[in-house]
Coordinates of C-alpha atoms and ligand atoms in Angstrom, one line a residue:
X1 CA 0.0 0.0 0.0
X2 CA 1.1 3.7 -0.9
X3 CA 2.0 5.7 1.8
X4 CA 3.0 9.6 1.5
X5 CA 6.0 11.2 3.2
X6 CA 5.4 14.6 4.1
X7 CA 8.2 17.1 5.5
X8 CA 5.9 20.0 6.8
X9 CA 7.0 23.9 7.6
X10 CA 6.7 24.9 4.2
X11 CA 4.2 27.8 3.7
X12 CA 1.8 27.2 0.6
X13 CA 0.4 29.5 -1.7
X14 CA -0.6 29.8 -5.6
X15 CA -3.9 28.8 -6.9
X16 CA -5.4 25.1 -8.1
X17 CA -8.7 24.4 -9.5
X18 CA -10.9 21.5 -8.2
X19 CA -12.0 18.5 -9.7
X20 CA -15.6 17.8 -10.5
X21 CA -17.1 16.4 -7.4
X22 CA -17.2 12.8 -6.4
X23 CA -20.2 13.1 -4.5
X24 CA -21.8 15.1 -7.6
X25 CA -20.5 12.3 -10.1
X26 CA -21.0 9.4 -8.7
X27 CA -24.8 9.1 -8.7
X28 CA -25.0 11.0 -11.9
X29 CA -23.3 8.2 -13.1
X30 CA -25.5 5.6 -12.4
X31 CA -28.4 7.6 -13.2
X32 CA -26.6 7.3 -16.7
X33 CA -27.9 3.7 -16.5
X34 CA -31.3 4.9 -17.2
X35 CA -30.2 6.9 -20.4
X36 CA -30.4 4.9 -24.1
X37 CA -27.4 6.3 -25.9
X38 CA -24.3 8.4 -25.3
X39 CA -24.5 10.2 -22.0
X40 CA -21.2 12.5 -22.2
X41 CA -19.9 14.4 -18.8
X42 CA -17.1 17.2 -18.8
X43 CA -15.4 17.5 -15.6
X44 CA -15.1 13.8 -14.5
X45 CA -12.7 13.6 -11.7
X46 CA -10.2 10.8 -12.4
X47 CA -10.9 8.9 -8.8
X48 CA -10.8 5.9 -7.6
X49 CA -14.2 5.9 -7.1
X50 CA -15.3 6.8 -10.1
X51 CA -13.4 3.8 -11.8
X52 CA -15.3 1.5 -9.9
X53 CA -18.3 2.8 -10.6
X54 CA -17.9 2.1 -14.3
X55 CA -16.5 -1.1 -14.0
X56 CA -20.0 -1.9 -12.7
X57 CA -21.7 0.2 -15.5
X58 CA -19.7 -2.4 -17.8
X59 CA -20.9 -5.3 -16.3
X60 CA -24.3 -3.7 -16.7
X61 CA -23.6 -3.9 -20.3
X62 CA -22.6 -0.2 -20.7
X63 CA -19.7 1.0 -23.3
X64 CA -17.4 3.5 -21.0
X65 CA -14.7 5.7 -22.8
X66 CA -12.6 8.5 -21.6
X67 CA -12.0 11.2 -23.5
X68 CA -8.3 12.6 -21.7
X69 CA -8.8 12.5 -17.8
X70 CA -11.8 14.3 -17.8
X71 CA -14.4 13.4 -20.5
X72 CA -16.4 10.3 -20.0
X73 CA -19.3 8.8 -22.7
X74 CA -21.1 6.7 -21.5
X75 CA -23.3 4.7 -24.1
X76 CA -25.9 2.8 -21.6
X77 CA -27.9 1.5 -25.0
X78 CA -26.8 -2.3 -24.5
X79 CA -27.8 -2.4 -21.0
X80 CA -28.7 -6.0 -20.3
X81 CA -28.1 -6.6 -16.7
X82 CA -29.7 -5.7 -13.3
X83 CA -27.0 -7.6 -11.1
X84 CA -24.6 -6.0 -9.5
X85 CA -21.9 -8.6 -8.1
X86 CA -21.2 -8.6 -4.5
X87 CA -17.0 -7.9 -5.1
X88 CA -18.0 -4.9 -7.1
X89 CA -20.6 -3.8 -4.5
X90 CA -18.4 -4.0 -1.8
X91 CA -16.2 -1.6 -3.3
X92 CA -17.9 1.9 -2.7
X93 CA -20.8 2.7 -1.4
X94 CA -22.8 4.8 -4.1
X95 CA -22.8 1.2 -5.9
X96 CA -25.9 1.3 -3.9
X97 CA -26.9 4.3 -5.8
X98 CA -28.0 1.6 -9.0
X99 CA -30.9 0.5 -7.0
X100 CA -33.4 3.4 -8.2
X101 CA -32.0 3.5 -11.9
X102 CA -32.1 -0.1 -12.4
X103 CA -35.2 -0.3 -11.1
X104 CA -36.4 2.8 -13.5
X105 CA -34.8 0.9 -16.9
X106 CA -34.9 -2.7 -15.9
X107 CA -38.2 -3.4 -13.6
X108 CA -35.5 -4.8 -11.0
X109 CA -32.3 -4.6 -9.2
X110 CA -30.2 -7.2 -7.6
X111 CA -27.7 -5.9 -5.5
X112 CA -25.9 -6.2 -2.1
X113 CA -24.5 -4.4 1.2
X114 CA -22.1 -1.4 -0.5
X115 CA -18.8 -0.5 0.5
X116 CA -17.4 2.5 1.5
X117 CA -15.9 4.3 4.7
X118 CA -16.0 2.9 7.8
X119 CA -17.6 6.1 9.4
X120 CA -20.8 4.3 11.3
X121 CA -22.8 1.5 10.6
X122 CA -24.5 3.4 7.6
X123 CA -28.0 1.9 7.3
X124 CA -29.5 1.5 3.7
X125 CA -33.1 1.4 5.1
X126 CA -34.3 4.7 3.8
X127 CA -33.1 4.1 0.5
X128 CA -35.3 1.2 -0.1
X129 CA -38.3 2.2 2.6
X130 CA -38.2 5.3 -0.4
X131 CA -38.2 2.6 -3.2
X132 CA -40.9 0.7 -1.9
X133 CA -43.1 3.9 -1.2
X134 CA -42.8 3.9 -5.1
X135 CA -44.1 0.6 -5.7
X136 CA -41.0 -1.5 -5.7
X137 CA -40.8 -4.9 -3.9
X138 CA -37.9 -5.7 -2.1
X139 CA -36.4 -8.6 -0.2
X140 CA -33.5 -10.4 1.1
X141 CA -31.9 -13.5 0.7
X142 CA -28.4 -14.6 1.9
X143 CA -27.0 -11.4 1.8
X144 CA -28.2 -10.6 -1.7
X145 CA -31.4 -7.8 -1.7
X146 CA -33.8 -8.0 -4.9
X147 CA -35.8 -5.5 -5.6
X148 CA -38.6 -5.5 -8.6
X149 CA -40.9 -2.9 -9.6
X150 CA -42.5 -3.6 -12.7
X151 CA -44.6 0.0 -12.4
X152 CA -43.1 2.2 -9.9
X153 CA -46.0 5.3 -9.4
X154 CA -45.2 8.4 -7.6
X155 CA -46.2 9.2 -4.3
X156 CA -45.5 11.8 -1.5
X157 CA -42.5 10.4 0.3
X158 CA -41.4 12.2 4.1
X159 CA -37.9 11.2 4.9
X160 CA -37.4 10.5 8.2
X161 CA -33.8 11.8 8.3
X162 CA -32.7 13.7 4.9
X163 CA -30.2 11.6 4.1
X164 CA -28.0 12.4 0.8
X165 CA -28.3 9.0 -0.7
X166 CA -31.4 7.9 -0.1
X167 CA -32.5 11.2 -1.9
X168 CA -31.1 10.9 -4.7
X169 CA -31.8 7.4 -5.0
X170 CA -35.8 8.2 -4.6
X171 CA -35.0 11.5 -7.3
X172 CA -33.7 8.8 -10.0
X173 CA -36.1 6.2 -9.7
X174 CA -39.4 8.6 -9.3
X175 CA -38.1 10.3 -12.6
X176 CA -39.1 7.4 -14.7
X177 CA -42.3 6.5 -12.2
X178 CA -45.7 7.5 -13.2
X179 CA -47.0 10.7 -12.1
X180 CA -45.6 12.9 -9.5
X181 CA -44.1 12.4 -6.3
X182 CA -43.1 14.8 -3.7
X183 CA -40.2 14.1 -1.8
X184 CA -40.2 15.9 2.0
X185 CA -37.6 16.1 4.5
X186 CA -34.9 15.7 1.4
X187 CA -31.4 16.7 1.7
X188 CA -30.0 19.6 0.4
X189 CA -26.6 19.9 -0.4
X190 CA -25.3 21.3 -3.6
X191 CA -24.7 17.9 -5.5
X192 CA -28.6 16.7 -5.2
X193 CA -28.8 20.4 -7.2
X194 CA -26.5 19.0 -9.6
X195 CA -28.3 15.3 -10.2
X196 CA -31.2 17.5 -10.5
X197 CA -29.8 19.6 -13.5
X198 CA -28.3 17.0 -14.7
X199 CA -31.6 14.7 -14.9
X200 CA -33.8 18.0 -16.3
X201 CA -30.7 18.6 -18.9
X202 CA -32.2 14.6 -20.2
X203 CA -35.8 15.4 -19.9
X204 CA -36.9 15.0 -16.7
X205 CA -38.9 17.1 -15.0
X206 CA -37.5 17.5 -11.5
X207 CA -37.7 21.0 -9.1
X208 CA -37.1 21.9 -5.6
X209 CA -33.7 20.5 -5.2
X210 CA -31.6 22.4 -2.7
X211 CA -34.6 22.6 -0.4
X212 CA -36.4 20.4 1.9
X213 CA -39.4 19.9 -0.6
X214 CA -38.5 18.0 -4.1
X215 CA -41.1 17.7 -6.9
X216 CA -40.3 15.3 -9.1
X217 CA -42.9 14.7 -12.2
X218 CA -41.9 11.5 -13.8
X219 CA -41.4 11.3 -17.7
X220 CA -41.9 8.1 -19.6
X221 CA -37.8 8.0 -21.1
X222 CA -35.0 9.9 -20.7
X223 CA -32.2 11.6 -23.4
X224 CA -29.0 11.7 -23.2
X225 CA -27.2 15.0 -22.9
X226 CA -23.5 16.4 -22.4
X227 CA -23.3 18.0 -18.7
X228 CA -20.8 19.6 -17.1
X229 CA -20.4 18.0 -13.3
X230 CA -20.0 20.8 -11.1
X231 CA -16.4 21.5 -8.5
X232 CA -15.4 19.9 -5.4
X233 CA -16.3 21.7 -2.5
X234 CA -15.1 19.3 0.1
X235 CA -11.5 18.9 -1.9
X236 CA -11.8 22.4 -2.3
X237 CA -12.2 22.7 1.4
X238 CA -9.4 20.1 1.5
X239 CA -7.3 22.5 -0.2
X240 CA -8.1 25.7 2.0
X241 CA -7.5 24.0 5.3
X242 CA -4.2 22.9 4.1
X243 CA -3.2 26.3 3.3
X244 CA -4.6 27.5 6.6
X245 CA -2.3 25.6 9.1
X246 CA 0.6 26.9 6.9
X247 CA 0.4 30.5 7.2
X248 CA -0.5 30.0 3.6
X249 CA -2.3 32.5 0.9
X250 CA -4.2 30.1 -1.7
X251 CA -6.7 30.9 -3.9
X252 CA -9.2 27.8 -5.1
X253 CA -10.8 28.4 -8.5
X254 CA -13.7 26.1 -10.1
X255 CA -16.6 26.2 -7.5
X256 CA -19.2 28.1 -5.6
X257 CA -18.2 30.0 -2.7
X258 CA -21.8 29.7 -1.8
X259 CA -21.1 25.6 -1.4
X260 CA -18.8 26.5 1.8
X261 CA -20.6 29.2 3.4
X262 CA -20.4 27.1 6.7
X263 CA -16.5 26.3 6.5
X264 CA -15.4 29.8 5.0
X265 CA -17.6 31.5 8.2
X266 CA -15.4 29.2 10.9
X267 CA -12.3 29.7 8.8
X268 CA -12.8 33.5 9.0
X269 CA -13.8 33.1 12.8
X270 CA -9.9 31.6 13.0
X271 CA -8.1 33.9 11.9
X272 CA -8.1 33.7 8.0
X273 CA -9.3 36.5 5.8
X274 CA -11.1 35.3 2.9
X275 CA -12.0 36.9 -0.6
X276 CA -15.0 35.2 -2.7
X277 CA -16.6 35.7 -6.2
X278 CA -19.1 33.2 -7.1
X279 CA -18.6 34.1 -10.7
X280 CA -20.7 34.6 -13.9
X281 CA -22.1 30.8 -14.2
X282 CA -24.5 29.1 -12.3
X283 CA -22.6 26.0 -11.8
X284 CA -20.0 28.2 -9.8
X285 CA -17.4 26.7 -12.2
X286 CA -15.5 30.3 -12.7
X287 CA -16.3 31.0 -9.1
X288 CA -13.1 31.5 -6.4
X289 CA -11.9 31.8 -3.0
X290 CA -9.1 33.0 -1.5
X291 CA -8.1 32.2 1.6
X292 CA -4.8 33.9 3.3
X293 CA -4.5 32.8 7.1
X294 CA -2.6 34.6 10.0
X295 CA 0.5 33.3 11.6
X296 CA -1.2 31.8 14.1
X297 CA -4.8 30.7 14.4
X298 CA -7.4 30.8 17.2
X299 CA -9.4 28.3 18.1
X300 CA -12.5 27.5 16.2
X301 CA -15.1 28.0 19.1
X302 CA -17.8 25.5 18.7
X303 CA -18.5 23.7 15.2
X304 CA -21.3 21.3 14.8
X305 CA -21.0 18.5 11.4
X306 CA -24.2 18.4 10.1
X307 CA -26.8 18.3 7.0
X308 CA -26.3 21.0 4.6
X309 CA -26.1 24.1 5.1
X310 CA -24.1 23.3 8.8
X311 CA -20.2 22.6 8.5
X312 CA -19.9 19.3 6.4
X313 CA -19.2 16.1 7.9
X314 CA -16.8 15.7 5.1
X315 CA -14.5 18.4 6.2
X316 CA -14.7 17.6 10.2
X317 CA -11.5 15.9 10.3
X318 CA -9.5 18.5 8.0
X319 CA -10.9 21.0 10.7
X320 CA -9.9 18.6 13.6
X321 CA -6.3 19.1 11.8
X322 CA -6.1 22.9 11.7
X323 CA -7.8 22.8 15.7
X324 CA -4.7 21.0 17.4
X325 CA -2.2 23.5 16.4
X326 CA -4.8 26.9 16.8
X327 CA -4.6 28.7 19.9
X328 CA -7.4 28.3 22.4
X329 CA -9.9 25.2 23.0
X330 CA -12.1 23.8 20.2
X331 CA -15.3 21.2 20.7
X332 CA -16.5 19.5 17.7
X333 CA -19.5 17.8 17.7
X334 CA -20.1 15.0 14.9
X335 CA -23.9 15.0 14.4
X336 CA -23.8 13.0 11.2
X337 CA -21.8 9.8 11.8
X338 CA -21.2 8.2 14.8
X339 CA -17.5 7.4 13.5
X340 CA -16.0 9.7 12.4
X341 CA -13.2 11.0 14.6
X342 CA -10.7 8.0 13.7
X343 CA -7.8 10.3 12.9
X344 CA -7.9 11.6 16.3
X345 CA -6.1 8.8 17.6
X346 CA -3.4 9.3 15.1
X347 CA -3.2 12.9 15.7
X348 CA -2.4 12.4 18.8
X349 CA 0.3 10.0 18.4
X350 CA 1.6 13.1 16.3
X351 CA 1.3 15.2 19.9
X352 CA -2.1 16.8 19.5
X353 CA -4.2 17.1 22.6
X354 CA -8.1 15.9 21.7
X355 CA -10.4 13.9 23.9
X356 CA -13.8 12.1 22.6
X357 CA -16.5 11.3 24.2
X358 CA -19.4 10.2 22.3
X359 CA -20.2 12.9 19.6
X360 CA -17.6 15.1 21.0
X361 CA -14.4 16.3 20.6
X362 CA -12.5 18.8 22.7
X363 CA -9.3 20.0 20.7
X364 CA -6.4 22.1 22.7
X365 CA -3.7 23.3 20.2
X366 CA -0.4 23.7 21.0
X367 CA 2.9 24.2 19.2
X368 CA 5.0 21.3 19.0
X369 CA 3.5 18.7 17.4
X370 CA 5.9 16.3 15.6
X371 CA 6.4 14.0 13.2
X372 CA 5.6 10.3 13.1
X373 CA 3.9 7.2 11.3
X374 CA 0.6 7.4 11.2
X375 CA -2.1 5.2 9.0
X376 CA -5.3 6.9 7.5
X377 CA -8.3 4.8 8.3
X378 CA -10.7 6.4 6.3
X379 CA -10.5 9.3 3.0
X380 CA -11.1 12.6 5.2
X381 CA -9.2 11.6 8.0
X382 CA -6.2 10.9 5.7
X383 CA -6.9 14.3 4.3
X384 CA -6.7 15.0 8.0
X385 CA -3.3 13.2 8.9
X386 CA -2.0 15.3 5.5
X387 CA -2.6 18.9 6.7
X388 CA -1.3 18.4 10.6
X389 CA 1.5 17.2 8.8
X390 CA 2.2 20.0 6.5
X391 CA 2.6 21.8 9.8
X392 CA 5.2 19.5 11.8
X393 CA 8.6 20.4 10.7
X394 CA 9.7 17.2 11.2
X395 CA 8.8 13.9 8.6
X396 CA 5.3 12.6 8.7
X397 CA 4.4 9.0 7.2
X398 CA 0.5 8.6 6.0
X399 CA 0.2 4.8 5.1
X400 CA -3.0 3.5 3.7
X401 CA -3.6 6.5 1.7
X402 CA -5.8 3.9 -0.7
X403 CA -8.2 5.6 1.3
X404 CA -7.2 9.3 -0.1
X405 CA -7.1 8.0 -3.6
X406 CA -10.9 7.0 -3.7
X407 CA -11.6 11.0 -3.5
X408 CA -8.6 13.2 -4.1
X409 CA -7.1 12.6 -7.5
X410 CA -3.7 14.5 -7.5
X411 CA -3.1 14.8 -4.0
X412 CA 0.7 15.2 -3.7
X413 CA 1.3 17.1 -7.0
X414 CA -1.2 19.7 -6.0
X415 CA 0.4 20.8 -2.6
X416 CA 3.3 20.0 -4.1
X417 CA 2.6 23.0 -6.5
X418 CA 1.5 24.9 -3.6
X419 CA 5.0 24.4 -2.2
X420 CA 4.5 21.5 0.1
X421 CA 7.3 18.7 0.3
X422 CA 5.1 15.5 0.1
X423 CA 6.6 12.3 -1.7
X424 CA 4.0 9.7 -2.9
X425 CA 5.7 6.1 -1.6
X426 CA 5.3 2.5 -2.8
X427 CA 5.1 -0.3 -1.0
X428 CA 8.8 -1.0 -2.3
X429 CA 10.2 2.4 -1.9
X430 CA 10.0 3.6 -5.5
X431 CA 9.3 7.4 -5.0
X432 CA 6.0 8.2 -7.5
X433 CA 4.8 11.7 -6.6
X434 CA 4.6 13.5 -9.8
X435 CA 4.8 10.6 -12.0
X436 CA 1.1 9.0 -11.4
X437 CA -2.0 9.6 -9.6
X438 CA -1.6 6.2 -8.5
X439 CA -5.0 5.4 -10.1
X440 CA -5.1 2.3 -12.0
X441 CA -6.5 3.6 -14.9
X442 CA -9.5 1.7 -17.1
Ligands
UD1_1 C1 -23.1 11.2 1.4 C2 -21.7 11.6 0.9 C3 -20.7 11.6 2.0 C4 -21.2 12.6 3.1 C5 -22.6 12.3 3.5 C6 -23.2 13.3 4.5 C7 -21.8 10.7 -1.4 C8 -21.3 9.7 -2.3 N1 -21.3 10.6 -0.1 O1 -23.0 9.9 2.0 O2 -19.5 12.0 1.5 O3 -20.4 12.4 4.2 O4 -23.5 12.2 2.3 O5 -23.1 14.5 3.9 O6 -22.5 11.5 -1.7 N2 -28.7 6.8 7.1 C9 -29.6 5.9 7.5 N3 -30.3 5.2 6.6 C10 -30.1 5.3 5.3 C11 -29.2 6.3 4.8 C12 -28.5 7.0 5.7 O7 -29.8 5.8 8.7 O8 -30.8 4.6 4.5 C13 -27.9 7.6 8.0 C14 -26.4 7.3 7.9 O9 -26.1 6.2 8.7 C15 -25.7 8.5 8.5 C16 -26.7 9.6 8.0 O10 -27.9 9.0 7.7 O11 -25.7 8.5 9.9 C17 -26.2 10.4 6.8 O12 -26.0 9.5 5.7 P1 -26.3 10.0 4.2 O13 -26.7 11.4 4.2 O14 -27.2 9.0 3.5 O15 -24.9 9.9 3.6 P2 -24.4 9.1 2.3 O16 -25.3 9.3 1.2 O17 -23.9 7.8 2.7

């Protein structure tokens, strides 16, 4: 396994411009499932992730090509399949994602548990109590869940928690149902926007997105359509923290400020001084923000993870990072998963001074944090391991960074354009920063 080497102390600044978003992506693509013909996207991130998810398209019976590292067709017309097997399940978690767009072209799914991060025991129940509400049976046996719906009808569906996931799954599959369902207590972060306008740019007729009320009129087929997939905002984020903890000035181009209102608002409460423009699109995708931090931080007061628009759960850890070395006492609370302060462990092998209990996390910075081996156990808290480390003068080792791979694409070259000394390992020594991605590539 991969590990990087990081030497921190070096102060980063210059500008980089996000990826399309994996969270955005990933159930776009398997809403692709439900398109005859050539669905092409522009700004495909080249992940880990994403690879997996069209391996499973191709077992589907779907044609995948990329165009450079960033265009992807997709031709779904020779989709044959409705299985998904469990080995390709088990390797993300938006595999689960097929159960709504199967069910839309196919009249049933076969599918398993999904992979993913362990961050909690991450239920699947609301996905398929939403199915259901739309007409779809499904059962398990030994492990395997099948699901058929040979007419799905809309309905209004309330959401007991809005969970991102089952949202979308509910959007894809009511797009192809008869009549109209209305979808309450949805999520609303930014990506559900984007499956939204990327499901209306192929004929469906879907509105309310990015508020707790989704109307979703379902259309009897579906075109394909070229769509642009919008920016990052947690690698984005990512990106801002990293500069943060370095006294850094770093400007990230290619989203929304508007998708990090939360983050940028504790940022500025630390210290930083920040600069926006959303831009002249609406997909944010000439939007910026600059972000130049103080010497030192202060602490971050108290910051709550939670459903959009609170801090994202996906930046938590990164923010647990910049907490141990900024002045003063910060409690986190983690109201989204119940497991997702794994890196605190590490950081604290690095010197940091946290304590959990439950949902909580009390971070005291403090100045000499140093270097050490550390393992990431899941993507954000590698992302987490990575920024303390760009603080500690001293060498920092990040194994498992397989993790970092299924959502940052170019991790080491871009802080090492930033100015960051980072080395991407192999297992066998061979240095590979700069050289690869360390993708396997399709
Ligand atoms: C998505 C994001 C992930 C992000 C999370 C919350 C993708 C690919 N991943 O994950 O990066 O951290 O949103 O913003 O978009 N839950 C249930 N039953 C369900 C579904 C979820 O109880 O059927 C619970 C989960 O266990 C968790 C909470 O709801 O405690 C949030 O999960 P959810 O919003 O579904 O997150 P994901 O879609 O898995």
């Amino acid at each position: 396994m991969d590990s990087y080497d990081i030497r921190g102390g070096e102060r980063l600044s210059g500008e980089v411009t996000v990826s399309g978003a994996k969270n955005a992506v990933l159930p776009i693509l398997a809403a692709s499932v439900m398109i005859p013909g050539e669905t092409v996207l522009d700004n495909c991130p080249d992940l880990a992730d994403v690879h997996n998810m069209c391996e499973i398209l191709r077992h589907l019976g779907c044609e995948i090509h990329w165009e450079g590292h960033h265009r992807l067709r997709v031709d779904a017309s020779g989709v044959k399949g409705c299985s998904v097997p469990r080995k390709l399940m088990k390797r993300l978690r938006s595999s689960v994602f097929l159960a709504g767009p199967l069910l839309a072209r196919c009249h049933q799914a076969v599918l398993s548990a999904p992979g993913g991060c362990a961050i909690g025991s991450r239920p699947i129940d609301l996905h398929f109590l939403g199915l259901s509400a739309l007409g779809a049976s499904v059962t398990e046996r030994e492990g395997r869940l099948f699901c058929r719906g040979t007419r799905l009808r809309g309905t209004p569906i309330h959401l007991t928690y809005p969970s991102v996931g089952a949202t979308e799954n509910i959007i894809m599959a009511a797009s192809m149902a008869e009549g109209e369902t209305l979808l309450q207590n949805a999520a609303k972060e930014p990506e559900i926007v984007d499956l939204q306008n990327f499901l209306n740019a192929c004929g469906a007729e879907v509105s309310g997105a990015g508020t707790e009320e989704i109307r979703i009129r379902g259309v009897k087929r579906l075109h394909p359509a070229r769509y642009a997939v919008m920016g990052d905002r947690i690698e984005g984020g990512t990106y801002l923290m990293a500069a943060a903890i370095t006294g850094g000035d770093v400007t990230v181009r290619g989203l929304n400020p508007a998708w990090l209102s939360s983050e940028l608002s504790v940022l500025a409460r630390m210290g930083c001084r920040i600069e926006t423009d959303e831009g002249t699109v609406p997909d944010g995708g000439d939007g910026w923000i600059r972000l130049s931090a103080p010497p030192e931080l202060s602490a971050a007061g108290f910051v709550k993870a939670e459903p959009w628009p609170g801090f994202s759960t996906d930046l938590q850890s990164p923010l647990m990072a910049l907490c141990t070395v900024a002045k003063g006492t910060t409690v986190i609370e983690e109201a989204v998963f119940e497991n997702r302060f794994q890196c605190a462990q590490e950081l604290k092998s690095l010197g940091a001074d946290i304590s959990v209990e439950g949902q909580r996390a009390t971070v005291t910075g403090r100045a000499n944090l140093h270097g050490g081996r550390v393992a990431a156990a899941d993507l954000r808290g590698g992302a987490a391991l990575a920024i303390a480390a760009l603080e500690i003068p001293g060498e920092t080792i990040i194994e498992n960074i397989c993790h970092m791979d299924r959502g940052y694409g170019k991790f080491d070259i871009v802080l090492k354009e930033l100015g960051a000394n980072i080395e991407r390992r192999e297992t066998h020594g061979r240095k590979t920063s700069g050289e690869t991605t360390g993708i396997s590539k399709e």
